[in-house]
Amino acid sequence: MYLDSTFLGLNITPSTQTFSDYVGSLDKNDYYRFTLNGRSSFNLSLSGMTANANVLLLNSSGQVLQSSVNTRRTAESIQATLDGGDYYIRVYPATRRASTNYTLGVSAVPTGYQSYTFKYTYGNGDYYTGSGYTSYGRYSQNQYINDTSANETGYYGSYQITGVTNYAGSPPQLNQVFVGSYYNTENSTSYTPSYGYGSSGLGSESGYLLSGNSDTYFGGKYYEADFNGYQSYTFKYSYGNGDYYTGSGYTSYGKYSQNQYINDTSANETGNYGSYQITGVTNYTGTTYDLNKVFVASYYNTENSTNYTPNSGYGSSGLGSEYGYLISANSDTYFGGKYYEADFNGYQSYTFKYSYGNGDYYTGSGYTSYGRYSQNQYINDTSANETGNYGSYQITGVTNYTGSTSQLNQVFVGSYYNTENSTNYTPNSGYGSNGLGSEYGYLISGNSDTYFGGKYYEADVTTSTRSFNIQFDYSFDTNGFFTSSRRAVLEAAASIWENIIQDEFANVPTGTNLHILNPQTNALVDFSSTYEIDDLAVFVGARNIDGAGGTLAEGGSSAWYYRGSSLDTRYNSSDNFEPWTGAISFDYSESWFFDATSNTSNDIPVESSDFLSVAVHELGHVLGISYNRKAFQNLVSGGYFIGANAKALNGGNPIPLSSDLSHVQDGFSIGNMGEAAMDPSITRGTRKLPNNLDIALLDDIGYQVNYI
């Protein structure tokens, strides 16, 4: 590019500067070079021409950024926003013959921002530092801005601008101020404030060193943070009778001192005047959300010479506010408030043997209150049991148990000896929740002859001809919904299906991984089985599903298996479904009728739902009558069930299903067979048990069945 540099190195200012010169045949180009230090609003005018002249704005590489090429002697102008850098102006005649004088006017007004850093000094040693954004040219490096009035310390503070950077962009933080650190001279500590911010430039910033601590408020060129830190401390509270507890807490700086004693001014529950001893103090300068909180870590109970880790022990308002329980929900173990002492001697775990008097007996274990039983103690029945004899309990072992147990008053039956066939059984179920005499169970699931317990009923064992077994697991029934009478209804429901199904599935061994929908919480849980599953185990519980008048219960199967394993084949077969686990949740908000006698139904109150019918229905889902199971799903087409056995009952026609494809259509009946147990609804005060259509559904998905 040919350069005829008439003038080099213009110093362009916000005020318009003018330069006069000539272009024509003897001087074809005038170039003006200028430099901008930052982003600026640039203005150029070319006037006073006697012939046509044009003007170009070029970057440092000679590329044209803008041009003005008006005709004749019309004045030229260029306006542009330019970043910092070198630029050129080219003035030239519009034609080869044009020659003219001209006047060039130029100006540039900076348009960017400044980002800056600062330090505010109170004058007493405290200071804080930060950063902010302001308009271009507002501050300069090492500029001092002195307060015109005294701040909270009595001194005249000042800002020092410690750094300035021109910022060409458009920051959303214009005029905002951020405090990054605060130096507190009282404890010679630098803090990163919990909060420090202003939105109207220097002097608007304020904040807290520690969240929620008003002493640590600062800012506004006035307020100084008054803060010496916290104390973390440990303590021991002694009742005066030998009991004491220890713990820790957080309080304001200087509140306590090592080995300080704080004596009660009134007697506590023991009749003594207790006292706190501050056993340790640490100055704590960091932030803590635990200010004034107290935590109890241990409790020594002199009544049984035992140290406890309390189930709970906490206070939120400093020493004296703490309280808790040594053992959850045991009111005797409540302590705290500088008054209440835990009255507790512990628990007993015990083993026992109950003898009927005819040779039958069962053994087990339980938990009760401290000192309730003694080794080899006998507790004799005061009335005859089912055998006509007066039975008795023998306490075969006692262990004082000082820890926490959620099994207080629970009884577990571990074995049953049946004299009729000289056989020891591990009961399918055997449990009580109200101490000795409340335990009951079944030797064989669903076999009412094997029911025992309550200090009365003896198991009458006969050889079962059934091959299929449904066993219930009550381990999720933590709210105790399933009393002995309610469990009997469940067993009756299982017995109905057991009499229909003739299969014998391979047993699932102890320790198998299980995948269960917890019927109490509706959450999926994984764990290992603790017993061998003979055919099918169903986990049951009760919860508020959707309140009275809504869904009565929810049931289905679930499984955990390795792909390609025998369990995978059992669960995902296209024509032979063999479950081994399932779950049923009943809504405890409903009005239920419980009756294990399946051959009577005229005694069901009209306002109640029949528990037996609903249990039978949900067991049907567990057994596989559900669109979620592949063997059933493969026989669903266009809203109908097309299994051969079910169609045969219906004259060769498919069976209509409800919209969820997991129930027989509501109200559907074949001839005088009546509604199926597996239709989606049941009228209060009525009972529905499986008919041949329900049985045919199982037949079609692979079960061996007996029809009615």
XYZ file of C-alpha atoms in Angstrom:
708
model
C 0.000 0.000 0.000
C 1.348 3.406 -0.947
C 1.583 5.693 2.084
C 1.842 9.436 1.690
C 2.003 10.172 5.404
C 1.034 13.761 5.770
C 0.619 13.484 9.554
C 1.514 10.619 11.857
C 0.698 9.892 15.478
C -2.451 11.882 16.211
C -3.315 12.231 19.884
C -7.094 12.032 19.736
C -9.028 13.413 22.700
C -12.718 13.599 23.643
C -12.693 17.211 22.305
C -12.787 17.589 18.536
C -9.429 18.427 16.967
C -9.154 19.833 13.415
C -6.432 19.440 10.809
C -6.333 21.244 7.432
C -4.550 19.973 4.344
C -4.806 19.391 0.600
C -5.321 16.380 -1.716
C -5.183 16.368 -5.497
C -3.102 15.320 -8.451
C 0.126 16.195 -6.688
C -0.841 14.685 -3.300
C -3.180 11.770 -3.888
C -3.445 10.408 -0.305
C -3.181 11.850 3.164
C -2.839 9.235 5.941
C -3.331 9.946 9.611
C -2.363 7.369 12.214
C -3.855 7.374 15.723
C -3.884 5.112 18.770
C -6.768 4.427 21.185
C -5.950 3.213 24.688
C -9.326 1.586 25.198
C -12.770 1.140 23.780
C -13.982 4.521 22.509
C -16.727 6.243 20.572
C -14.890 7.644 17.519
C -16.184 10.556 15.376
C -14.712 11.925 12.128
C -15.796 14.799 9.855
C -14.356 16.002 6.545
C -15.518 19.443 5.386
C -14.477 22.673 3.633
C -13.914 20.945 0.276
C -13.888 22.810 -3.060
C -14.017 19.510 -4.927
C -15.185 15.994 -4.157
C -13.021 14.133 -1.594
C -13.657 10.890 0.291
C -12.443 9.443 3.573
C -11.733 5.887 4.840
C -11.202 4.424 8.344
C -8.697 1.538 8.334
C -7.359 -0.840 10.960
C -3.658 -1.399 11.600
C -3.534 -3.975 8.792
C -4.915 -1.555 6.234
C -8.372 -3.160 6.074
C -11.235 -0.723 5.530
C -13.554 -0.569 8.543
C -15.843 2.242 7.323
C -15.974 4.756 4.485
C -17.743 7.996 3.592
C -17.996 8.676 -0.164
C -20.588 11.420 -0.646
C -20.824 13.152 -4.039
C -19.521 16.553 -5.036
C -18.487 18.807 -2.199
C -20.802 17.229 0.392
C -19.143 16.875 3.791
C -18.076 13.373 4.832
C -18.480 11.762 8.286
C -17.738 8.473 10.079
C -18.928 7.317 13.508
C -17.677 4.052 15.008
C -17.133 2.300 18.341
C -13.531 1.121 18.316
C -11.546 -1.096 20.635
C -8.115 -0.044 21.821
C -5.377 -0.208 19.146
C -3.804 1.521 16.129
C -5.925 2.933 13.276
C -5.500 5.004 10.074
C -7.548 7.708 8.369
C -7.142 8.041 4.596
C -8.270 11.220 2.797
C -8.169 11.094 -1.012
C -9.714 12.875 -4.076
C -12.822 11.237 -5.494
C -11.545 11.542 -9.085
C -8.160 11.893 -10.736
C -8.816 15.531 -11.596
C -10.252 16.585 -8.260
C -8.076 18.813 -6.120
C -9.268 20.393 -2.914
C -8.377 21.752 0.460
C -10.146 20.118 3.414
C -10.611 20.309 7.164
C -10.464 17.026 9.117
C -12.162 16.916 12.541
C -11.638 13.933 14.897
C -12.560 13.005 18.481
C -12.719 9.831 20.612
C -14.596 9.441 23.892
C -13.682 6.399 26.042
C -16.772 4.194 26.524
C -15.532 1.167 28.587
C -15.618 0.232 32.266
C -13.138 -0.202 35.029
C -12.724 -3.234 37.206
C -10.849 -2.327 40.345
C -9.593 -3.748 43.623
C -9.616 -1.870 46.887
C -8.747 -1.889 50.565
C -10.830 -0.123 53.190
C -8.968 0.692 56.404
C -10.935 1.631 59.536
C -7.982 3.205 61.340
C -7.980 0.840 64.329
C -6.248 -2.031 62.562
C -9.329 -3.645 61.005
C -9.584 -3.571 57.227
C -11.293 -5.377 54.401
C -10.457 -5.891 50.742
C -12.527 -6.513 47.679
C -13.292 -5.609 44.114
C -15.878 -3.826 42.019
C -16.902 -2.390 38.687
C -17.362 1.283 37.792
C -17.368 3.620 34.812
C -14.258 4.194 32.739
C -11.692 6.516 34.287
C -13.402 6.711 37.670
C -10.400 5.525 39.696
C -6.633 5.419 39.302
C -3.961 3.097 40.662
C -3.104 3.842 44.356
C -5.750 6.541 44.597
C -6.871 7.264 48.183
C -10.413 8.269 49.044
C -10.619 9.563 52.607
C -13.758 9.507 54.749
C -15.156 12.896 55.697
C -16.627 11.663 58.994
C -15.519 9.225 61.686
C -16.580 5.579 61.512
C -17.734 3.368 64.394
C -14.185 3.073 65.742
C -13.850 6.866 66.104
C -11.301 7.044 63.286
C -11.493 8.508 59.800
C -11.213 5.558 57.469
C -10.075 5.530 53.854
C -10.279 3.517 50.659
C -7.142 2.706 48.703
C -7.622 1.732 45.061
C -5.073 -1.073 44.803
C -5.625 -2.004 41.176
C -7.421 -0.732 38.061
C -8.155 -2.508 34.789
C -9.969 -0.937 31.861
C -12.779 -3.251 30.940
C -14.122 -2.861 27.417
C -17.109 -5.180 27.765
C -20.448 -4.394 29.310
C -20.443 -6.052 32.746
C -23.771 -6.805 34.429
C -22.023 -5.987 37.731
C -21.643 -2.222 37.045
C -21.436 -0.347 40.390
C -21.455 -3.606 42.330
C -18.905 -4.147 45.100
C -17.703 -7.504 46.461
C -15.860 -7.967 49.750
C -13.391 -10.850 49.584
C -11.643 -10.764 52.955
C -11.802 -9.049 56.340
C -8.946 -8.724 58.802
C -10.125 -8.529 62.419
C -7.473 -7.020 64.684
C -9.215 -8.177 67.880
C -8.193 -11.786 67.273
C -5.568 -11.239 64.540
C -7.599 -13.316 62.115
C -8.438 -12.970 58.435
C -11.963 -14.018 57.484
C -13.685 -14.817 54.253
C -17.000 -13.115 55.018
C -20.167 -15.172 54.982
C -21.573 -12.264 53.002
C -20.118 -8.980 51.720
C -21.739 -7.007 48.928
C -22.890 -3.588 47.724
C -24.801 -2.478 44.642
C -24.176 1.284 44.515
C -20.401 1.593 44.404
C -17.844 2.056 47.149
C -19.471 2.778 50.497
C -22.569 0.683 49.758
C -20.939 -2.628 50.675
C -21.924 -4.433 53.885
C -21.948 -7.972 55.217
C -21.313 -10.464 58.007
C -18.174 -12.361 58.865
C -20.338 -15.184 60.219
C -23.870 -15.931 59.116
C -26.496 -14.874 61.626
C -24.014 -13.301 64.077
C -24.922 -9.614 64.398
C -21.628 -8.811 66.154
C -19.817 -9.586 62.919
C -21.764 -7.066 60.803
C -19.562 -4.586 58.920
C -19.637 -2.078 56.076
C -21.091 1.195 54.852
C -17.795 2.979 55.623
C -18.950 2.977 59.240
C -19.638 -0.381 60.929
C -16.723 -2.480 62.133
C -17.047 -6.203 62.887
C -16.861 -6.719 66.656
C -15.860 -10.319 67.071
C -13.471 -12.357 69.149
C -14.606 -15.784 67.891
C -16.404 -18.696 69.475
C -15.658 -21.218 72.151
C -16.057 -24.921 71.743
C -16.204 -26.542 75.153
C -16.669 -29.896 76.860
C -18.584 -30.388 80.066
C -19.742 -32.814 82.724
C -23.071 -32.495 84.521
C -23.271 -34.302 87.891
C -26.668 -34.906 89.507
C -25.237 -35.484 92.969
C -26.446 -39.089 93.336
C -23.720 -40.672 91.208
C -25.366 -40.192 87.807
C -23.666 -37.808 85.383
C -23.469 -37.078 81.695
C -20.803 -35.511 79.486
C -20.898 -33.653 76.231
C -19.817 -30.623 74.265
C -21.152 -27.376 72.904
C -20.474 -24.041 71.260
C -20.864 -20.612 72.830
C -19.603 -17.033 72.512
C -15.958 -16.172 73.059
C -14.884 -15.967 76.697
C -18.087 -17.381 78.169
C -16.444 -20.298 79.994
C -13.025 -21.113 81.421
C -11.192 -24.384 82.001
C -12.452 -26.233 85.150
C -15.146 -23.639 85.793
C -18.038 -24.932 87.937
C -21.614 -23.764 87.473
C -23.758 -24.843 90.402
C -27.521 -25.363 90.250
C -29.614 -22.983 92.343
C -32.404 -25.507 92.914
C -32.557 -29.239 93.550
C -32.929 -31.660 90.646
C -35.110 -34.772 90.491
C -32.741 -36.686 92.785
C -33.137 -34.083 95.557
C -29.533 -32.961 95.132
C -28.036 -29.735 93.794
C -26.274 -30.638 90.580
C -23.450 -28.788 88.866
C -21.745 -28.364 85.516
C -17.978 -28.627 85.232
C -16.394 -27.093 82.138
C -13.768 -29.726 81.375
C -12.243 -28.141 78.289
C -12.291 -24.874 76.321
C -10.993 -24.105 72.829
C -11.169 -20.698 71.178
C -12.807 -21.223 67.825
C -12.418 -18.465 65.244
C -14.071 -20.156 62.291
C -17.731 -20.076 61.410
C -20.120 -22.488 63.092
C -23.810 -23.126 62.665
C -23.818 -24.833 66.058
C -23.665 -21.675 68.202
C -25.440 -22.304 71.554
C -26.028 -25.950 70.679
C -25.255 -28.649 73.245
C -24.554 -32.314 72.478
C -24.654 -35.108 75.074
C -22.226 -37.909 74.250
C -22.394 -40.245 77.247
C -24.460 -40.900 80.359
C -23.294 -42.835 83.404
C -26.170 -44.543 85.222
C -25.236 -45.410 88.791
C -28.202 -47.763 89.238
C -26.595 -50.388 87.035
C -23.030 -49.006 86.881
C -23.286 -48.618 83.119
C -22.118 -46.014 80.621
C -24.605 -45.295 77.827
C -24.338 -43.567 74.502
C -27.740 -41.849 74.542
C -30.190 -42.534 71.749
C -30.665 -38.757 71.745
C -29.118 -35.906 73.696
C -29.325 -32.349 72.446
C -30.048 -28.731 73.348
C -30.231 -25.566 71.253
C -30.079 -22.796 73.878
C -26.867 -23.464 75.768
C -26.176 -25.445 78.920
C -29.370 -26.457 80.674
C -31.357 -26.827 77.454
C -30.039 -30.311 76.685
C -32.236 -33.381 77.127
C -32.653 -36.836 75.626
C -33.270 -40.543 76.101
C -30.795 -43.277 76.852
C -33.021 -45.672 74.933
C -35.513 -44.622 72.270
C -39.135 -44.347 73.401
C -38.341 -45.565 76.949
C -39.674 -42.767 79.144
C -37.793 -44.072 82.184
C -34.556 -43.173 80.429
C -35.466 -39.517 79.815
C -32.906 -37.062 81.217
C -31.817 -33.439 81.001
C -32.790 -29.851 81.657
C -30.604 -29.799 84.796
C -33.441 -31.677 86.495
C -34.507 -35.051 85.099
C -32.386 -38.105 85.847
C -32.574 -41.306 83.801
C -34.177 -44.066 85.892
C -33.101 -47.277 84.250
C -31.769 -50.677 85.185
C -31.581 -52.127 81.660
C -33.254 -54.967 79.826
C -33.195 -58.719 80.008
C -32.800 -61.044 77.094
C -34.024 -64.493 78.037
C -34.600 -67.965 76.629
C -37.547 -70.144 77.541
C -39.288 -73.472 77.075
C -43.063 -73.859 77.105
C -44.331 -77.373 77.898
C -47.966 -78.289 77.162
C -48.002 -81.276 79.511
C -48.674 -83.882 76.816
C -45.111 -84.084 75.500
C -45.308 -81.170 73.056
C -43.142 -78.135 73.807
C -41.576 -75.187 72.079
C -38.528 -73.052 72.838
C -37.598 -69.508 72.039
C -36.283 -66.195 73.280
C -37.450 -62.708 74.117
C -36.726 -59.319 75.642
C -38.249 -57.870 78.794
C -37.537 -55.306 81.508
C -34.582 -55.674 83.841
C -35.083 -58.181 86.685
C -38.327 -59.617 85.304
C -37.143 -63.238 85.170
C -34.495 -65.373 86.843
C -32.563 -68.434 85.699
C -34.685 -71.673 85.901
C -37.765 -69.766 87.010
C -41.043 -71.624 86.328
C -44.266 -69.823 85.435
C -47.229 -72.174 85.678
C -50.490 -71.793 83.767
C -53.580 -71.118 85.873
C -55.952 -72.775 83.401
C -55.782 -75.847 81.182
C -54.577 -75.571 77.608
C -55.994 -77.309 74.530
C -54.490 -80.651 75.593
C -56.365 -80.554 78.921
C -53.123 -80.131 80.849
C -51.722 -77.194 82.791
C -48.685 -76.011 80.887
C -45.726 -74.031 82.182
C -42.889 -71.801 81.046
C -39.343 -72.461 82.168
C -36.898 -69.555 81.917
C -33.822 -71.408 80.690
C -31.453 -68.452 80.447
C -31.230 -64.769 81.440
C -28.802 -62.069 80.312
C -28.882 -58.493 81.551
C -28.959 -56.323 78.486
C -28.034 -52.681 78.958
C -28.056 -51.577 75.340
C -30.960 -50.219 73.328
C -33.430 -52.683 71.850
C -36.460 -52.099 69.697
C -37.623 -55.632 70.561
C -38.766 -54.966 74.123
C -41.590 -57.418 75.052
C -41.201 -59.314 71.784
C -41.079 -63.120 71.834
C -39.584 -65.386 69.163
C -40.257 -69.111 68.845
C -37.254 -70.992 67.485
C -38.317 -74.647 67.597
C -41.351 -76.853 68.269
C -41.233 -80.493 69.330
C -44.301 -82.466 68.253
C -44.762 -85.635 70.261
C -47.272 -87.101 67.796
C -44.561 -87.809 65.257
C -41.486 -87.309 67.472
C -40.276 -84.486 65.228
C -38.580 -81.158 65.886
C -39.840 -78.332 63.670
C -38.526 -74.890 62.871
C -41.865 -73.058 62.763
C -42.817 -71.252 59.585
C -43.815 -68.441 61.938
C -43.632 -67.969 65.685
C -43.854 -64.550 67.259
C -45.432 -62.424 69.990
C -45.271 -58.715 70.772
C -46.612 -58.540 74.350
C -44.352 -60.839 76.306
C -44.695 -64.505 77.193
C -48.129 -65.832 76.340
C -48.568 -63.588 73.297
C -46.523 -65.801 70.975
C -48.217 -67.879 68.280
C -47.445 -69.307 64.871
C -47.670 -72.169 62.383
C -45.337 -75.085 61.952
C -46.354 -75.254 58.297
C -47.544 -72.173 56.418
C -51.239 -72.255 55.574
C -51.877 -75.441 57.538
C -54.311 -74.491 60.285
C -53.775 -77.828 62.037
C -50.234 -76.710 62.837
C -51.313 -73.474 64.564
C -49.934 -73.142 68.097
C -49.377 -70.595 70.849
C -51.067 -68.261 73.296
C -50.391 -70.749 76.134
C -53.361 -72.728 74.806
C -53.217 -73.996 71.219
C -51.158 -77.087 70.460
C -49.989 -77.947 66.937
C -51.707 -81.048 65.534
C -49.310 -82.150 62.843
C -50.459 -84.450 60.069
C -48.719 -85.230 56.821
C -49.718 -82.615 54.284
C -50.794 -83.749 50.806
C -50.266 -80.309 49.359
C -47.255 -79.718 47.196
C -47.446 -75.918 46.798
C -46.594 -73.693 49.754
C -47.157 -69.955 50.293
C -45.378 -68.571 53.330
C -45.855 -65.055 54.699
C -43.044 -62.874 55.999
C -44.047 -60.222 58.541
C -40.617 -58.631 58.995
C -41.806 -55.345 57.438
C -44.917 -55.171 59.654
C -43.316 -52.685 62.031
C -46.610 -51.062 63.020
C -48.036 -54.397 64.232
C -51.019 -54.435 61.887
C -50.998 -58.212 61.581
C -52.300 -59.558 64.860
C -52.712 -63.293 65.293
C -56.319 -63.212 64.058
C -55.389 -61.185 60.971
C -52.516 -63.504 60.170
C -54.957 -66.388 60.340
C -57.033 -64.732 57.581
C -53.934 -64.383 55.407
C -53.093 -68.035 55.950
C -56.658 -68.942 54.945
C -56.265 -66.939 51.713
C -53.002 -68.739 50.979
C -54.636 -72.094 51.691
C -57.262 -71.423 49.000
C -54.593 -71.015 46.323
C -52.473 -73.862 47.747
C -55.407 -76.242 47.279
C -55.713 -75.138 43.644
C -52.028 -75.159 42.622
C -50.355 -78.563 42.256
C -46.834 -77.369 41.370
C -43.737 -77.915 43.466
C -41.152 -75.235 42.648
C -37.479 -75.714 43.418
C -36.657 -74.306 46.853
C -34.705 -71.036 46.922
C -31.805 -71.423 49.376
C -30.971 -69.260 52.357
C -28.730 -66.333 51.432
C -30.310 -65.702 48.039
C -30.421 -62.025 47.032
C -33.984 -60.692 47.197
C -35.510 -57.585 45.587
C -38.656 -56.620 47.507
C -41.075 -53.679 47.459
C -41.302 -52.885 51.170
C -45.075 -53.055 51.799
C -44.775 -50.678 54.738
C -42.907 -47.853 52.943
C -43.464 -48.652 49.246
C -39.687 -48.460 48.696
C -37.658 -51.132 46.902
C -35.144 -52.881 49.158
C -32.461 -55.470 48.473
C -31.259 -57.989 51.040
C -30.343 -61.646 51.423
C -32.902 -64.231 52.504
C -32.519 -65.604 56.011
C -34.439 -68.809 55.348
C -35.087 -71.302 52.578
C -38.090 -70.378 50.446
C -40.369 -73.351 49.803
C -42.179 -72.286 46.618
C -43.298 -68.714 47.427
C -42.612 -66.128 50.166
C -44.910 -63.106 50.355
C -43.850 -60.054 52.389
C -46.823 -58.211 53.880
C -47.376 -54.877 55.585
C -49.897 -52.082 55.987
C -49.750 -48.376 55.186
C -52.007 -45.493 54.228
C -52.185 -46.022 50.472
C -54.754 -43.354 49.633
C -57.125 -43.261 52.596
C -60.469 -44.887 53.300
C -62.641 -45.557 50.274
C -59.748 -45.785 47.825
C -57.356 -48.555 46.856
C -57.757 -51.467 49.274
C -54.408 -53.119 48.664
C -51.533 -53.431 46.212
C -49.694 -56.641 45.449
C -47.310 -58.181 42.986
C -44.204 -60.265 42.524
C -40.626 -59.057 42.343
C -37.294 -60.761 41.851
C -33.507 -60.486 41.818
C -31.639 -62.847 39.524
C -28.599 -63.207 37.305
C -29.297 -63.079 33.597
C -29.316 -66.585 32.184
C -29.735 -68.232 35.600
C -32.461 -70.701 36.553
C -34.199 -67.919 38.500
C -34.147 -65.751 35.366
C -35.849 -68.594 33.489
C -38.461 -69.031 36.223
C -39.335 -65.347 36.297
C -39.142 -64.410 32.623
C -40.391 -67.551 30.909
C -42.801 -66.768 28.102
C -45.238 -69.531 29.107
C -44.392 -70.847 32.597
C -44.220 -68.252 35.379
C -42.705 -69.439 38.688
C -42.307 -66.631 41.248
C -40.518 -67.065 44.555
C -41.070 -63.659 46.208
C -43.781 -61.035 46.253
C -45.246 -58.319 48.443
C -48.708 -57.112 49.438
C -49.516 -53.798 51.112
C -52.944 -53.319 52.693
C -54.442 -49.898 53.419
C -54.913 -49.712 57.181
C -57.308 -46.754 56.737
C -60.008 -49.041 55.350
C -62.823 -50.619 57.348
C -61.846 -54.295 57.193
C -63.733 -57.472 58.081
C -61.438 -60.250 59.284
C -62.741 -63.820 59.147
C -60.624 -66.833 58.264
C -63.711 -69.011 57.624
C -63.931 -69.038 53.841
C -67.230 -70.950 53.596
C -69.314 -68.287 55.365
C -69.929 -64.814 53.994
C -73.329 -63.721 55.272
C -71.795 -62.138 58.381
C -69.758 -59.468 56.547
C -70.954 -55.968 57.566
C -72.220 -53.925 54.614
C -69.811 -51.093 55.433
C -66.707 -53.309 55.538
C -64.368 -54.796 52.946
C -63.700 -58.523 53.229
C -60.008 -58.964 54.041
C -60.013 -62.598 52.884
C -61.309 -61.674 49.408
C -58.783 -58.868 48.980
C -55.912 -61.087 50.172
C -56.937 -63.796 47.670
C -57.075 -61.174 44.893
C -53.629 -59.711 45.652
C -52.111 -63.188 45.915
C -53.429 -63.748 42.393
C -51.282 -60.826 41.223
C -48.260 -62.200 43.078
C -48.826 -65.562 41.350
C -48.583 -63.846 37.966
C -52.006 -62.565 36.909
C -50.558 -59.244 35.806
C -49.622 -57.599 32.516
C -46.210 -56.915 34.093
C -45.349 -60.626 33.879
C -44.183 -61.913 30.490
C -46.091 -65.212 30.583
C -49.360 -63.301 31.092
C -48.454 -60.424 28.763
C -47.798 -62.836 25.883
C -51.450 -63.935 26.065
C -52.912 -60.414 25.884
C -54.070 -59.110 22.520
C -56.227 -56.087 21.780
C -57.491 -55.796 25.345
C -58.369 -59.510 25.626
C -56.789 -62.528 27.294
C -56.381 -65.260 24.657
C -55.084 -68.190 26.727
C -56.462 -71.509 25.470
C -57.895 -72.707 28.796
C -59.630 -69.424 29.571
C -61.078 -69.245 26.045
C -62.355 -72.804 26.323
C -64.405 -71.803 29.378
C -65.873 -68.906 27.379
C -67.014 -70.918 24.373
C -63.784 -70.296 22.476
C -63.996 -66.536 22.935
C -61.220 -64.435 24.508
C -61.678 -62.934 27.962
C -62.173 -59.144 28.094
C -59.706 -57.334 30.376
C -59.896 -54.043 32.249
C -57.969 -51.040 30.951
C -54.832 -51.901 32.974
C -54.753 -55.350 31.289
C -54.091 -56.990 34.679
C -57.704 -57.734 35.670
C -60.712 -59.457 34.178
C -63.147 -56.798 32.976
C -65.235 -55.487 35.878
C -68.530 -57.385 36.103
C -67.658 -59.987 33.445
C -69.073 -63.445 34.125
C -69.256 -66.723 32.213
C -72.698 -68.296 32.580
C -73.610 -68.670 36.245
C -69.965 -68.809 37.300
C -70.152 -65.339 38.852
C -67.558 -62.596 38.807
C -63.907 -63.607 38.912
C -61.828 -62.930 41.997
C -59.412 -61.184 39.634
C -61.767 -58.476 38.421
C -60.765 -54.980 39.647
C -63.453 -54.263 42.255
C -65.410 -55.777 45.109
C -68.586 -54.512 46.757
C -68.402 -53.856 50.495
C -70.131 -56.528 52.530
C -69.511 -59.243 49.908
C -66.962 -61.985 49.324
C -65.346 -63.119 46.056
C -63.132 -66.195 45.913
C -61.458 -67.819 42.896
C -63.702 -69.468 40.307
C -62.706 -71.602 37.323
C -61.919 -68.530 35.215
C -59.317 -67.385 37.753
C -57.910 -70.920 37.813
C -57.792 -71.039 33.997
C -55.709 -67.847 33.971
C -53.107 -69.598 36.132
C -53.360 -72.733 33.976
C -52.578 -70.668 30.871
C -49.441 -69.078 32.350
C -47.947 -72.455 33.258
C -49.352 -73.626 36.595
C -50.568 -77.168 37.272
C -54.024 -76.656 38.764
C -57.117 -78.332 40.161
C -60.356 -76.880 38.812
C -63.330 -76.464 41.118
